[in-house]
Structure formats: C-alpha cells, structure tokens
Amino acid sequence: MNIKRFTLVLILATSLPPVSFAATVAHPVSNVTKLTLNAAKPISGVANVISNPVQRVPGQTSTPIQLAATYKASDNINIAEYFVSEKLDGVRARWTGTQLLTRNDNVIHAPAWFTQNWPNVALDGELWTQRSSFEAIASIVLSHTPDERWRAVKMMVFDMPISDVPFASRLSTMESLVRGADSNSLATIPQFTLSSQRLLEAKIDEVTAKGGEGLMLHHKAAFYQSGRSNQLLKAKRYSDAEAKVIGYVRGKGKFVGMMGSLIVETPEGIQFKIGTGFSMKQRQYPPPMHSWITFKYYGVTKKGIPRFASFRHIRPVKDLPNL
C-alpha cells in the first residue's frame, strides 16, 4: 500500500481548593447549599492542567473525529465480523505526521524524543500508561512543560483516519508502520477476534474485573467516518458522561467539614447530585466550581437523571469531548 497517500490526512480523534463552610449560598436544586471555596495548594497536577490556557494549532479548524456507538446484546450482531480490543481510559490523541494534538486540536507538548522516528502519516490513538489512571495520565500529557514522567506513556494506536480503506486493511498498515518506527513510545492496541456473543460477554467481565473499562468492537469492513459510527461499538457494564460542577453539599457524619456531594449539570441541563466515588482527599479538595467531571451511571430515570451516578475523575478542558 502506498503510504504517501496518507500524508495529507490529519488524524481524527482526537488548583483544587479545600471546602470552606464559612459562607453558604442558597442553590436552586432541592434546597441544598452551595459552599464557597478558598484558595489553596492543589492536591495534584490535574488542577494545573485545568487552569492552563488552551493552545490551538494556528489557523487550524476542528477536524472530524470518529466516535463509537454503544454495544447492545439485543442487537444480535455477528461478533466474528469484528475486531475486538480493550477500551483504554487515557487521553485521546491524533498524530498528524508531525505533531500530537488532542481531540479538540489543542497542542500536546510531548518531548521531542517521544515522537522521534514516528511515521509521517496520520494516526488515531490513546496516550496511556495503565488502567484506572486517567488523572495521572492527564497531568502528564496535558502539561505545557513535559518531564520525565513521559517515559511511562505510550501512544496506543487504534486507527488511521482514511475514509476509503476498510478497517482490516487499515489495521494491517498501522501494525506495519509501528513496527517500522521501532519506537518504545508507539504501539498498536492489540486486536483479536471472538466467535460468539457468549465469549464476548465473558471477556467484558474479565476486563472489567481487572480494572479495565470494557471493550471496543470494530467491524472489519468499516470505513472511517466523521461522527458516531454503528460499526464502531463500545461494550461496557456501565455508561459514562460529563457534567459541570455547579455546587456542593456539605458532608455529614464522617464527612463533616468536607464535601458530601457535588451538584452537577449535564450539557442538556439536567441537574443532580453525585455523592460516591470520591477519596477522602477529593472530599477535602473537591473539583473546582465550573470544572467538568466524568461520572459513571447505570441507565436513567424517567426524568432523565442518571441512576447510581458515581464520580470517576476531573475532565481537563483540553480533553473535553464536543459536548
């Protein structure tokens, strides 16, 4: 396959203060109170990432990005027609052939050695270290000042944004390009096949039990397309989404003097509280007002409120999906 045909294609995807109870303000949601925040030293590098100014590529407009639909067992798809891989919870990135960008076209300030010898073609992937480490990964790769922590990061390639080549052929090309780069920082996400829905369900359970998010299913004959594709499916035991922090509920019992729950609002305007999924440190230093978080949930109520919503992590502005 002529690699030059790909060179003009851009890859697609892709301050935490303590709670003060000195003053409260009435909040419109269920008569809960809204707590003020004091300035304090952040508890992690993610806070600095949140406040960093966004640096976009000069003159570049947002490029299309392929997104996954949700796998449903009731759809009765032919599992054997799909390549399967683990869904990684990292920072989605696009290698343009010369530069790493986030899904929103923000520059990723990777060290020069990190992308040395990478192919001069567009690649779609995930910057990743290990399972259940999103905030740590984000604090590394979204910082404006790269450091030695990048040694633990890999660009896990899962696609090439080429519209007229089926995924099976794109996968073969990706694997060949990665081997040719001979780079310790570049790898393809392992792809495998399963012969039945029963085996798929068992694999989802296995990955989830080990701390993984779930699986991705990519039809072997699928073309790369902008937007959500029914031939690219995410298979998880729960759903997740983003919401903006709009208030706090004071803690009770063992959480006295700390945040008890977050009050959040989805892009659709749904307001609700999230009271689980936080560490004690996160309750002492909750996500800042107007920051975005990712939460997981299990379906929604008749009013559209997520069921059993639980905090996962802060979502840096530079890595926000197109909400």
PDB file of C-alpha atoms in Angstrom:
ATOM      1  CA  MET A   1       0.000   0.000   0.000  1.00  0.00           C
ATOM      2  CA  ASN A   2       1.336   3.461  -0.930  1.00  0.00           C
ATOM      3  CA  ILE A   3       1.991   5.254   2.348  1.00  0.00           C
ATOM      4  CA  LYS A   4       2.259   8.663   0.674  1.00  0.00           C
ATOM      5  CA  ARG A   5      -1.475   8.726   0.158  1.00  0.00           C
ATOM      6  CA  PHE A   6      -1.902   9.165   3.868  1.00  0.00           C
ATOM      7  CA  THR A   7       0.411  12.093   4.431  1.00  0.00           C
ATOM      8  CA  LEU A   8      -2.211  14.747   3.773  1.00  0.00           C
ATOM      9  CA  VAL A   9      -4.744  13.244   6.161  1.00  0.00           C
ATOM     10  CA  LEU A  10      -4.879  14.647   9.675  1.00  0.00           C
ATOM     11  CA  ILE A  11      -5.594  12.197  12.433  1.00  0.00           C
ATOM     12  CA  LEU A  12      -9.017  12.438  13.891  1.00  0.00           C
ATOM     13  CA  ALA A  13      -9.909  11.573  17.224  1.00  0.00           C
ATOM     14  CA  THR A  14      -8.762  13.162  18.614  1.00  0.00           C
ATOM     15  CA  SER A  15      -5.943  24.375  41.881  1.00  0.00           C
ATOM     16  CA  LEU A  16      -8.124  22.107  43.758  1.00  0.00           C
ATOM     17  CA  PRO A  17      -9.026  24.224  46.844  1.00  0.00           C
ATOM     18  CA  PRO A  18     -10.381  22.944  50.185  1.00  0.00           C
ATOM     19  CA  VAL A  19     -14.024  23.396  51.117  1.00  0.00           C
ATOM     20  CA  SER A  20     -14.849  26.276  53.435  1.00  0.00           C
ATOM     21  CA  PHE A  21     -18.149  26.346  55.304  1.00  0.00           C
ATOM     22  CA  ALA A  22     -17.753  29.960  56.414  1.00  0.00           C
ATOM     23  CA  ALA A  23     -20.344  31.143  53.925  1.00  0.00           C
ATOM     24  CA  THR A  24     -23.182  29.409  52.118  1.00  0.00           C
ATOM     25  CA  VAL A  25     -25.485  30.498  49.329  1.00  0.00           C
ATOM     26  CA  ALA A  26     -28.882  29.046  48.571  1.00  0.00           C
ATOM     27  CA  HIS A  27     -28.884  26.863  45.480  1.00  0.00           C
ATOM     28  CA  PRO A  28     -31.975  26.198  43.365  1.00  0.00           C
ATOM     29  CA  VAL A  29     -31.542  22.416  43.378  1.00  0.00           C
ATOM     30  CA  SER A  30     -33.569  20.788  46.175  1.00  0.00           C
ATOM     31  CA  ASN A  31     -32.727  23.480  48.750  1.00  0.00           C
ATOM     32  CA  VAL A  32     -29.160  22.246  49.027  1.00  0.00           C
ATOM     33  CA  THR A  33     -26.425  24.684  49.950  1.00  0.00           C
ATOM     34  CA  LYS A  34     -23.631  25.917  47.781  1.00  0.00           C
ATOM     35  CA  LEU A  35     -20.249  26.080  49.505  1.00  0.00           C
ATOM     36  CA  THR A  36     -17.586  28.675  48.884  1.00  0.00           C
ATOM     37  CA  LEU A  37     -14.029  27.616  48.097  1.00  0.00           C
ATOM     38  CA  ASN A  38     -10.807  29.001  49.499  1.00  0.00           C
ATOM     39  CA  ALA A  39      -7.586  29.318  47.525  1.00  0.00           C
ATOM     40  CA  ALA A  40      -5.151  26.573  48.479  1.00  0.00           C
ATOM     41  CA  LYS A  41      -2.378  24.409  47.144  1.00  0.00           C
ATOM     42  CA  PRO A  42      -3.661  21.896  44.566  1.00  0.00           C
ATOM     43  CA  ILE A  43      -3.643  18.227  45.504  1.00  0.00           C
ATOM     44  CA  SER A  44      -2.478  17.049  42.094  1.00  0.00           C
ATOM     45  CA  GLY A  45      -1.138  18.177  38.747  1.00  0.00           C
ATOM     46  CA  VAL A  46      -4.598  17.847  37.222  1.00  0.00           C
ATOM     47  CA  ALA A  47      -5.577  21.181  38.740  1.00  0.00           C
ATOM     48  CA  ASN A  48      -2.789  22.902  36.859  1.00  0.00           C
ATOM     49  CA  VAL A  49      -3.915  21.212  33.662  1.00  0.00           C
ATOM     50  CA  ILE A  50      -7.433  22.532  34.159  1.00  0.00           C
ATOM     51  CA  SER A  51      -6.240  26.109  34.503  1.00  0.00           C
ATOM     52  CA  ASN A  52      -3.649  26.035  31.725  1.00  0.00           C
ATOM     53  CA  PRO A  53      -4.595  28.229  28.755  1.00  0.00           C
ATOM     54  CA  VAL A  54      -5.550  26.305  25.644  1.00  0.00           C
ATOM     55  CA  GLN A  55      -3.051  26.432  22.798  1.00  0.00           C
ATOM     56  CA  ARG A  56      -4.568  25.587  19.444  1.00  0.00           C
ATOM     57  CA  VAL A  57      -2.813  24.968  16.173  1.00  0.00           C
ATOM     58  CA  PRO A  58      -2.577  28.332  14.356  1.00  0.00           C
ATOM     59  CA  GLY A  59      -5.161  28.647  11.615  1.00  0.00           C
ATOM     60  CA  GLN A  60      -6.434  25.092  12.073  1.00  0.00           C
ATOM     61  CA  THR A  61     -10.120  24.292  12.165  1.00  0.00           C
ATOM     62  CA  SER A  62     -11.544  21.384  14.110  1.00  0.00           C
ATOM     63  CA  THR A  63     -11.140  18.137  12.193  1.00  0.00           C
ATOM     64  CA  PRO A  64     -13.726  15.331  12.087  1.00  0.00           C
ATOM     65  CA  ILE A  65     -13.498  12.567  14.657  1.00  0.00           C
ATOM     66  CA  GLN A  66     -14.965   9.072  14.641  1.00  0.00           C
ATOM     67  CA  LEU A  67     -16.921   8.149  17.761  1.00  0.00           C
ATOM     68  CA  ALA A  68     -18.243   4.826  18.989  1.00  0.00           C
ATOM     69  CA  ALA A  69     -21.867   3.843  19.431  1.00  0.00           C
ATOM     70  CA  THR A  70     -22.944   1.602  22.324  1.00  0.00           C
ATOM     71  CA  TYR A  71     -22.984  -2.167  22.011  1.00  0.00           C
ATOM     72  CA  LYS A  72     -26.282  -3.818  22.907  1.00  0.00           C
ATOM     73  CA  ALA A  73     -26.564  -7.580  23.257  1.00  0.00           C
ATOM     74  CA  SER A  74     -30.115  -7.332  21.906  1.00  0.00           C
ATOM     75  CA  ASP A  75     -28.751  -6.163  18.535  1.00  0.00           C
ATOM     76  CA  ASN A  76     -27.503  -9.729  17.883  1.00  0.00           C
ATOM     77  CA  ILE A  77     -24.548  -8.693  15.763  1.00  0.00           C
ATOM     78  CA  ASN A  78     -22.181 -11.256  14.284  1.00  0.00           C
ATOM     79  CA  ILE A  79     -19.256 -10.949  16.711  1.00  0.00           C
ATOM     80  CA  ALA A  80     -16.912 -12.800  14.339  1.00  0.00           C
ATOM     81  CA  GLU A  81     -17.138  -9.880  11.876  1.00  0.00           C
ATOM     82  CA  TYR A  82     -15.482  -7.514  14.365  1.00  0.00           C
ATOM     83  CA  PHE A  83     -12.007  -6.942  15.693  1.00  0.00           C
ATOM     84  CA  VAL A  84     -12.085  -6.596  19.484  1.00  0.00           C
ATOM     85  CA  SER A  85      -9.726  -4.598  21.702  1.00  0.00           C
ATOM     86  CA  GLU A  86      -9.665  -3.282  25.242  1.00  0.00           C
ATOM     87  CA  LYS A  87     -11.119   0.207  25.738  1.00  0.00           C
ATOM     88  CA  LEU A  88      -8.342   2.295  27.277  1.00  0.00           C
ATOM     89  CA  ASP A  89      -9.095   5.133  29.687  1.00  0.00           C
ATOM     90  CA  GLY A  90      -6.389   7.546  28.589  1.00  0.00           C
ATOM     91  CA  VAL A  91      -6.191  10.823  26.677  1.00  0.00           C
ATOM     92  CA  ARG A  92      -7.239  10.512  23.052  1.00  0.00           C
ATOM     93  CA  ALA A  93      -4.611  11.935  20.719  1.00  0.00           C
ATOM     94  CA  ARG A  94      -4.073  12.490  16.997  1.00  0.00           C
ATOM     95  CA  TRP A  95      -0.662  12.261  15.387  1.00  0.00           C
ATOM     96  CA  THR A  96      -0.750  14.427  12.256  1.00  0.00           C
ATOM     97  CA  GLY A  97       2.520  13.104  10.898  1.00  0.00           C
ATOM     98  CA  THR A  98       4.448  15.940  12.550  1.00  0.00           C
ATOM     99  CA  GLN A  99       2.566  16.851  15.725  1.00  0.00           C
ATOM    100  CA  LEU A 100       0.431  15.447  18.556  1.00  0.00           C
ATOM    101  CA  LEU A 101      -2.985  17.056  19.112  1.00  0.00           C
ATOM    102  CA  THR A 102      -5.909  16.442  21.445  1.00  0.00           C
ATOM    103  CA  ARG A 103      -9.337  15.572  20.078  1.00  0.00           C
ATOM    104  CA  ASN A 104     -10.089  19.322  20.100  1.00  0.00           C
ATOM    105  CA  ASP A 105      -6.967  20.275  18.116  1.00  0.00           C
ATOM    106  CA  ASN A 106      -5.052  21.525  21.160  1.00  0.00           C
ATOM    107  CA  VAL A 107      -1.287  21.053  21.042  1.00  0.00           C
ATOM    108  CA  ILE A 108       0.117  18.251  23.196  1.00  0.00           C
ATOM    109  CA  HIS A 109       3.571  19.291  24.359  1.00  0.00           C
ATOM    110  CA  ALA A 110       5.324  15.937  24.098  1.00  0.00           C
ATOM    111  CA  PRO A 111       9.120  15.711  24.454  1.00  0.00           C
ATOM    112  CA  ALA A 112      10.950  15.624  21.119  1.00  0.00           C
ATOM    113  CA  TRP A 113      12.283  12.138  21.832  1.00  0.00           C
ATOM    114  CA  PHE A 114       8.739  10.795  22.377  1.00  0.00           C
ATOM    115  CA  THR A 115       7.724  11.150  18.712  1.00  0.00           C
ATOM    116  CA  GLN A 116      11.148  10.541  17.194  1.00  0.00           C
ATOM    117  CA  ASN A 117      11.018   8.203  14.158  1.00  0.00           C
ATOM    118  CA  TRP A 118       7.220   8.115  14.102  1.00  0.00           C
ATOM    119  CA  PRO A 119       5.746   7.754  10.581  1.00  0.00           C
ATOM    120  CA  ASN A 120       4.753  10.901   8.695  1.00  0.00           C
ATOM    121  CA  VAL A 121       1.133   9.788   8.393  1.00  0.00           C
ATOM    122  CA  ALA A 122      -1.983  10.455  10.444  1.00  0.00           C
ATOM    123  CA  LEU A 123      -2.674   8.090  13.345  1.00  0.00           C
ATOM    124  CA  ASP A 124      -5.513   7.949  15.871  1.00  0.00           C
ATOM    125  CA  GLY A 125      -4.762   6.650  19.339  1.00  0.00           C
ATOM    126  CA  GLU A 126      -4.745   6.929  23.117  1.00  0.00           C
ATOM    127  CA  LEU A 127      -1.954   8.272  25.318  1.00  0.00           C
ATOM    128  CA  TRP A 128      -1.937   5.704  28.103  1.00  0.00           C
ATOM    129  CA  THR A 129       0.071   4.254  30.987  1.00  0.00           C
ATOM    130  CA  GLN A 130      -2.086   1.749  32.853  1.00  0.00           C
ATOM    131  CA  ARG A 131      -5.674   1.027  33.875  1.00  0.00           C
ATOM    132  CA  SER A 132      -7.564   3.348  36.249  1.00  0.00           C
ATOM    133  CA  SER A 133      -5.008   6.158  35.944  1.00  0.00           C
ATOM    134  CA  PHE A 134      -6.747   8.839  33.887  1.00  0.00           C
ATOM    135  CA  GLU A 135      -5.975  11.782  36.169  1.00  0.00           C
ATOM    136  CA  ALA A 136      -2.299  10.836  36.387  1.00  0.00           C
ATOM    137  CA  ILE A 137      -2.093  10.432  32.597  1.00  0.00           C
ATOM    138  CA  ALA A 138      -3.842  13.765  32.015  1.00  0.00           C
ATOM    139  CA  SER A 139      -1.486  15.575  34.376  1.00  0.00           C
ATOM    140  CA  ILE A 140       1.465  14.260  32.347  1.00  0.00           C
ATOM    141  CA  VAL A 141       0.364  14.666  28.752  1.00  0.00           C
ATOM    142  CA  LEU A 142      -1.672  17.880  29.055  1.00  0.00           C
ATOM    143  CA  SER A 143       1.033  19.833  30.847  1.00  0.00           C
ATOM    144  CA  HIS A 144       2.757  22.618  28.901  1.00  0.00           C
ATOM    145  CA  THR A 145       6.115  21.540  30.340  1.00  0.00           C
ATOM    146  CA  PRO A 146       6.966  17.908  29.521  1.00  0.00           C
ATOM    147  CA  ASP A 147       9.073  15.999  32.018  1.00  0.00           C
ATOM    148  CA  GLU A 148      10.484  12.527  32.649  1.00  0.00           C
ATOM    149  CA  ARG A 149       7.050  11.127  33.546  1.00  0.00           C
ATOM    150  CA  TRP A 150       6.511  10.825  29.780  1.00  0.00           C
ATOM    151  CA  ARG A 151       8.807   7.759  29.932  1.00  0.00           C
ATOM    152  CA  ALA A 152       5.836   5.782  31.275  1.00  0.00           C
ATOM    153  CA  VAL A 153       3.472   6.875  28.469  1.00  0.00           C
ATOM    154  CA  LYS A 154       2.740   5.102  25.191  1.00  0.00           C
ATOM    155  CA  MET A 155       0.737   6.201  22.194  1.00  0.00           C
ATOM    156  CA  MET A 156      -1.587   3.225  21.683  1.00  0.00           C
ATOM    157  CA  VAL A 157      -2.705   3.434  18.043  1.00  0.00           C
ATOM    158  CA  PHE A 158      -6.163   2.124  17.185  1.00  0.00           C
ATOM    159  CA  ASP A 159      -6.975   3.627  13.777  1.00  0.00           C
ATOM    160  CA  MET A 160      -5.958   5.684  10.760  1.00  0.00           C
ATOM    161  CA  PRO A 161      -8.369   8.408   9.565  1.00  0.00           C
ATOM    162  CA  ILE A 162      -8.679   7.227   5.959  1.00  0.00           C
ATOM    163  CA  SER A 163     -12.202   7.189   4.578  1.00  0.00           C
ATOM    164  CA  ASP A 164     -11.889   4.774   1.644  1.00  0.00           C
ATOM    165  CA  VAL A 165      -9.992   1.841   3.206  1.00  0.00           C
ATOM    166  CA  PRO A 166     -11.709  -0.882   5.299  1.00  0.00           C
ATOM    167  CA  PHE A 167     -10.586  -1.245   8.895  1.00  0.00           C
ATOM    168  CA  ALA A 168      -8.926  -4.641   8.379  1.00  0.00           C
ATOM    169  CA  SER A 169      -6.597  -3.078   5.795  1.00  0.00           C
ATOM    170  CA  ARG A 170      -6.006  -0.005   7.945  1.00  0.00           C
ATOM    171  CA  LEU A 171      -5.073  -2.262  10.855  1.00  0.00           C
ATOM    172  CA  SER A 172      -2.517  -4.142   8.758  1.00  0.00           C
ATOM    173  CA  THR A 173      -0.981  -0.851   7.633  1.00  0.00           C
ATOM    174  CA  MET A 174      -0.893   0.530  11.184  1.00  0.00           C
ATOM    175  CA  GLU A 175       0.902  -2.523  12.503  1.00  0.00           C
ATOM    176  CA  SER A 176       3.460  -2.318   9.700  1.00  0.00           C
ATOM    177  CA  LEU A 177       4.074   1.396  10.330  1.00  0.00           C
ATOM    178  CA  VAL A 178       4.509   0.906  14.073  1.00  0.00           C
ATOM    179  CA  ARG A 179       6.959  -1.937  13.553  1.00  0.00           C
ATOM    180  CA  GLY A 180       8.914   0.206  11.103  1.00  0.00           C
ATOM    181  CA  ALA A 181       9.099   3.112  13.549  1.00  0.00           C
ATOM    182  CA  ASP A 182      10.835   0.889  16.110  1.00  0.00           C
ATOM    183  CA  SER A 183       9.786   3.309  18.868  1.00  0.00           C
ATOM    184  CA  ASN A 184       9.346   2.415  22.539  1.00  0.00           C
ATOM    185  CA  SER A 185       6.639   5.083  22.797  1.00  0.00           C
ATOM    186  CA  LEU A 186       4.471   3.874  19.879  1.00  0.00           C
ATOM    187  CA  ALA A 187       2.359   0.703  19.849  1.00  0.00           C
ATOM    188  CA  THR A 188      -0.862  -0.633  18.375  1.00  0.00           C
ATOM    189  CA  ILE A 189      -3.677  -1.679  20.673  1.00  0.00           C
ATOM    190  CA  PRO A 190      -3.875  -5.493  20.466  1.00  0.00           C
ATOM    191  CA  GLN A 191      -6.814  -6.551  18.301  1.00  0.00           C
ATOM    192  CA  PHE A 192      -8.333 -10.020  18.467  1.00  0.00           C
ATOM    193  CA  THR A 193     -11.458 -11.858  17.362  1.00  0.00           C
ATOM    194  CA  LEU A 194     -14.160 -13.749  19.252  1.00  0.00           C
ATOM    195  CA  SER A 195     -16.540 -16.256  17.783  1.00  0.00           C
ATOM    196  CA  SER A 196     -19.688 -15.756  19.848  1.00  0.00           C
ATOM    197  CA  GLN A 197     -21.644 -13.318  21.985  1.00  0.00           C
ATOM    198  CA  ARG A 198     -21.124 -15.606  24.987  1.00  0.00           C
ATOM    199  CA  LEU A 199     -17.354 -15.264  24.676  1.00  0.00           C
ATOM    200  CA  LEU A 200     -17.684 -11.501  24.245  1.00  0.00           C
ATOM    201  CA  GLU A 201     -19.748 -11.144  27.414  1.00  0.00           C
ATOM    202  CA  ALA A 202     -17.214 -13.243  29.324  1.00  0.00           C
ATOM    203  CA  LYS A 203     -14.363 -11.092  28.020  1.00  0.00           C
ATOM    204  CA  ILE A 204     -16.128  -7.892  29.096  1.00  0.00           C
ATOM    205  CA  ASP A 205     -16.472  -9.322  32.608  1.00  0.00           C
ATOM    206  CA  GLU A 206     -12.821 -10.382  32.642  1.00  0.00           C
ATOM    207  CA  VAL A 207     -11.512  -6.953  31.609  1.00  0.00           C
ATOM    208  CA  THR A 208     -13.852  -5.133  33.998  1.00  0.00           C
ATOM    209  CA  ALA A 209     -12.788  -7.352  36.918  1.00  0.00           C
ATOM    210  CA  LYS A 210      -9.162  -6.372  36.246  1.00  0.00           C
ATOM    211  CA  GLY A 211      -9.952  -2.661  36.414  1.00  0.00           C
ATOM    212  CA  GLY A 212     -10.457  -2.056  32.701  1.00  0.00           C
ATOM    213  CA  GLU A 213     -13.271  -0.007  31.167  1.00  0.00           C
ATOM    214  CA  GLY A 214     -14.551  -2.602  28.752  1.00  0.00           C
ATOM    215  CA  LEU A 215     -14.074  -3.490  25.092  1.00  0.00           C
ATOM    216  CA  MET A 216     -14.208  -1.873  21.652  1.00  0.00           C
ATOM    217  CA  LEU A 217     -15.683  -3.681  18.642  1.00  0.00           C
ATOM    218  CA  HIS A 218     -14.663  -2.502  15.178  1.00  0.00           C
ATOM    219  CA  HIS A 219     -16.225  -4.070  12.099  1.00  0.00           C
ATOM    220  CA  LYS A 220     -13.529  -5.420   9.817  1.00  0.00           C
ATOM    221  CA  ALA A 221     -15.097  -3.855   6.701  1.00  0.00           C
ATOM    222  CA  ALA A 222     -15.922  -0.480   8.288  1.00  0.00           C
ATOM    223  CA  PHE A 223     -14.720   2.762   6.719  1.00  0.00           C
ATOM    224  CA  TYR A 224     -13.538   5.659   8.851  1.00  0.00           C
ATOM    225  CA  GLN A 225     -16.297   8.253   9.155  1.00  0.00           C
ATOM    226  CA  SER A 226     -16.877  11.504  10.998  1.00  0.00           C
ATOM    227  CA  GLY A 227     -19.230  11.324  13.963  1.00  0.00           C
ATOM    228  CA  ARG A 228     -20.748   8.328  15.699  1.00  0.00           C
ATOM    229  CA  SER A 229     -20.450   5.063  13.814  1.00  0.00           C
ATOM    230  CA  ASN A 230     -22.615   1.980  14.307  1.00  0.00           C
ATOM    231  CA  GLN A 231     -19.693  -0.118  13.075  1.00  0.00           C
ATOM    232  CA  LEU A 232     -17.520   1.013  15.991  1.00  0.00           C
ATOM    233  CA  LEU A 233     -19.020  -0.077  19.318  1.00  0.00           C
ATOM    234  CA  LYS A 234     -18.051   0.327  22.961  1.00  0.00           C
ATOM    235  CA  ALA A 235     -19.078  -2.545  25.227  1.00  0.00           C
ATOM    236  CA  LYS A 236     -19.084  -1.709  28.939  1.00  0.00           C
ATOM    237  CA  ARG A 237     -21.000  -2.662  32.081  1.00  0.00           C
ATOM    238  CA  TYR A 238     -21.817   0.986  32.739  1.00  0.00           C
ATOM    239  CA  SER A 239     -22.205   4.274  30.870  1.00  0.00           C
ATOM    240  CA  ASP A 240     -20.226   7.438  31.462  1.00  0.00           C
ATOM    241  CA  ALA A 241     -20.704  11.099  30.648  1.00  0.00           C
ATOM    242  CA  GLU A 242     -19.505  14.582  31.531  1.00  0.00           C
ATOM    243  CA  ALA A 243     -21.119  17.224  33.747  1.00  0.00           C
ATOM    244  CA  LYS A 244     -20.178  20.669  35.059  1.00  0.00           C
ATOM    245  CA  VAL A 245     -19.740  21.318  38.798  1.00  0.00           C
ATOM    246  CA  ILE A 246     -22.281  23.963  39.884  1.00  0.00           C
ATOM    247  CA  GLY A 247     -22.324  23.486  43.659  1.00  0.00           C
ATOM    248  CA  TYR A 248     -21.532  21.417  46.741  1.00  0.00           C
ATOM    249  CA  VAL A 249     -23.441  19.763  49.568  1.00  0.00           C
ATOM    250  CA  ARG A 250     -21.759  19.846  52.979  1.00  0.00           C
ATOM    251  CA  GLY A 251     -20.777  16.497  54.410  1.00  0.00           C
ATOM    252  CA  LYS A 252     -22.329  14.807  57.423  1.00  0.00           C
ATOM    253  CA  GLY A 253     -21.121  12.142  59.842  1.00  0.00           C
ATOM    254  CA  LYS A 254     -17.615  11.041  58.899  1.00  0.00           C
ATOM    255  CA  PHE A 255     -17.591  13.677  56.158  1.00  0.00           C
ATOM    256  CA  VAL A 256     -18.234  16.665  58.458  1.00  0.00           C
ATOM    257  CA  GLY A 257     -16.021  19.576  57.430  1.00  0.00           C
ATOM    258  CA  MET A 258     -15.708  18.168  53.907  1.00  0.00           C
ATOM    259  CA  MET A 259     -17.686  17.940  50.689  1.00  0.00           C
ATOM    260  CA  GLY A 260     -20.546  15.458  50.940  1.00  0.00           C
ATOM    261  CA  SER A 261     -21.810  15.612  47.358  1.00  0.00           C
ATOM    262  CA  LEU A 262     -21.224  17.514  44.155  1.00  0.00           C
ATOM    263  CA  ILE A 263     -24.088  19.283  42.444  1.00  0.00           C
ATOM    264  CA  VAL A 264     -23.580  18.954  38.698  1.00  0.00           C
ATOM    265  CA  GLU A 265     -25.311  19.852  35.458  1.00  0.00           C
ATOM    266  CA  THR A 266     -25.144  17.959  32.181  1.00  0.00           C
ATOM    267  CA  PRO A 267     -24.867  19.720  28.793  1.00  0.00           C
ATOM    268  CA  GLU A 268     -28.611  19.020  28.414  1.00  0.00           C
ATOM    269  CA  GLY A 269     -29.372  20.998  31.596  1.00  0.00           C
ATOM    270  CA  ILE A 270     -30.110  18.026  33.883  1.00  0.00           C
ATOM    271  CA  GLN A 271     -29.056  18.813  37.471  1.00  0.00           C
ATOM    272  CA  PHE A 272     -28.368  16.151  40.094  1.00  0.00           C
ATOM    273  CA  LYS A 273     -26.042  15.224  42.944  1.00  0.00           C
ATOM    274  CA  ILE A 274     -23.084  12.835  42.961  1.00  0.00           C
ATOM    275  CA  GLY A 275     -22.076  11.583  46.405  1.00  0.00           C
ATOM    276  CA  THR A 276     -19.986   8.480  45.748  1.00  0.00           C
ATOM    277  CA  GLY A 277     -16.699   7.611  44.051  1.00  0.00           C
ATOM    278  CA  PHE A 278     -14.594  10.196  45.921  1.00  0.00           C
ATOM    279  CA  SER A 279     -11.493   9.573  48.002  1.00  0.00           C
ATOM    280  CA  MET A 280     -11.180  11.356  51.358  1.00  0.00           C
ATOM    281  CA  LYS A 281      -8.644  13.697  49.794  1.00  0.00           C
ATOM    282  CA  GLN A 282     -11.054  14.549  46.984  1.00  0.00           C
ATOM    283  CA  ARG A 283     -13.719  15.371  49.564  1.00  0.00           C
ATOM    284  CA  GLN A 284     -11.292  17.756  51.277  1.00  0.00           C
ATOM    285  CA  TYR A 285     -10.208  19.234  47.939  1.00  0.00           C
ATOM    286  CA  PRO A 286     -13.201  18.798  45.609  1.00  0.00           C
ATOM    287  CA  PRO A 287     -13.251  19.646  41.913  1.00  0.00           C
ATOM    288  CA  PRO A 288     -13.432  23.439  41.436  1.00  0.00           C
ATOM    289  CA  MET A 289     -16.637  25.256  40.597  1.00  0.00           C
ATOM    290  CA  HIS A 290     -17.400  25.241  36.862  1.00  0.00           C
ATOM    291  CA  SER A 291     -14.878  22.487  36.181  1.00  0.00           C
ATOM    292  CA  TRP A 292     -16.019  19.389  34.284  1.00  0.00           C
ATOM    293  CA  ILE A 293     -16.020  15.859  35.642  1.00  0.00           C
ATOM    294  CA  THR A 294     -16.622  12.409  34.208  1.00  0.00           C
ATOM    295  CA  PHE A 295     -19.114  10.208  36.061  1.00  0.00           C
ATOM    296  CA  LYS A 296     -20.390   6.701  35.527  1.00  0.00           C
ATOM    297  CA  TYR A 297     -24.018   5.602  35.798  1.00  0.00           C
ATOM    298  CA  TYR A 298     -26.402   2.744  35.095  1.00  0.00           C
ATOM    299  CA  GLY A 299     -29.282   3.981  32.961  1.00  0.00           C
ATOM    300  CA  VAL A 300     -31.508   6.988  33.640  1.00  0.00           C
ATOM    301  CA  THR A 301     -34.797   7.672  35.443  1.00  0.00           C
ATOM    302  CA  LYS A 302     -38.000   8.754  33.696  1.00  0.00           C
ATOM    303  CA  LYS A 303     -36.858  12.342  34.276  1.00  0.00           C
ATOM    304  CA  GLY A 304     -33.541  11.663  32.582  1.00  0.00           C
ATOM    305  CA  ILE A 305     -31.477  11.693  35.788  1.00  0.00           C
ATOM    306  CA  PRO A 306     -28.549   9.214  35.734  1.00  0.00           C
ATOM    307  CA  ARG A 307     -29.053   6.261  38.081  1.00  0.00           C
ATOM    308  CA  PHE A 308     -26.393   5.420  40.695  1.00  0.00           C
ATOM    309  CA  ALA A 309     -24.106   8.187  39.430  1.00  0.00           C
ATOM    310  CA  SER A 310     -20.544   7.918  40.747  1.00  0.00           C
ATOM    311  CA  PHE A 311     -17.552  10.247  40.342  1.00  0.00           C
ATOM    312  CA  ARG A 312     -14.730   8.978  38.130  1.00  0.00           C
ATOM    313  CA  HIS A 313     -12.330  11.861  37.561  1.00  0.00           C
ATOM    314  CA  ILE A 314     -11.918  15.510  36.619  1.00  0.00           C
ATOM    315  CA  ARG A 315     -12.052  16.090  32.877  1.00  0.00           C
ATOM    316  CA  PRO A 316      -9.494  18.726  31.830  1.00  0.00           C
ATOM    317  CA  VAL A 317     -10.851  21.368  29.464  1.00  0.00           C
ATOM    318  CA  LYS A 318      -8.247  20.439  26.838  1.00  0.00           C
ATOM    319  CA  ASP A 319      -9.610  16.874  26.757  1.00  0.00           C
ATOM    320  CA  LEU A 320     -13.347  17.610  26.799  1.00  0.00           C
ATOM    321  CA  PRO A 321     -15.437  15.820  24.164  1.00  0.00           C
ATOM    322  CA  ASN A 322     -17.556  18.017  21.912  1.00  0.00           C
ATOM    323  CA  LEU A 323     -20.450  18.453  24.339  1.00  0.00           C
TER     324      LEU A 323
END
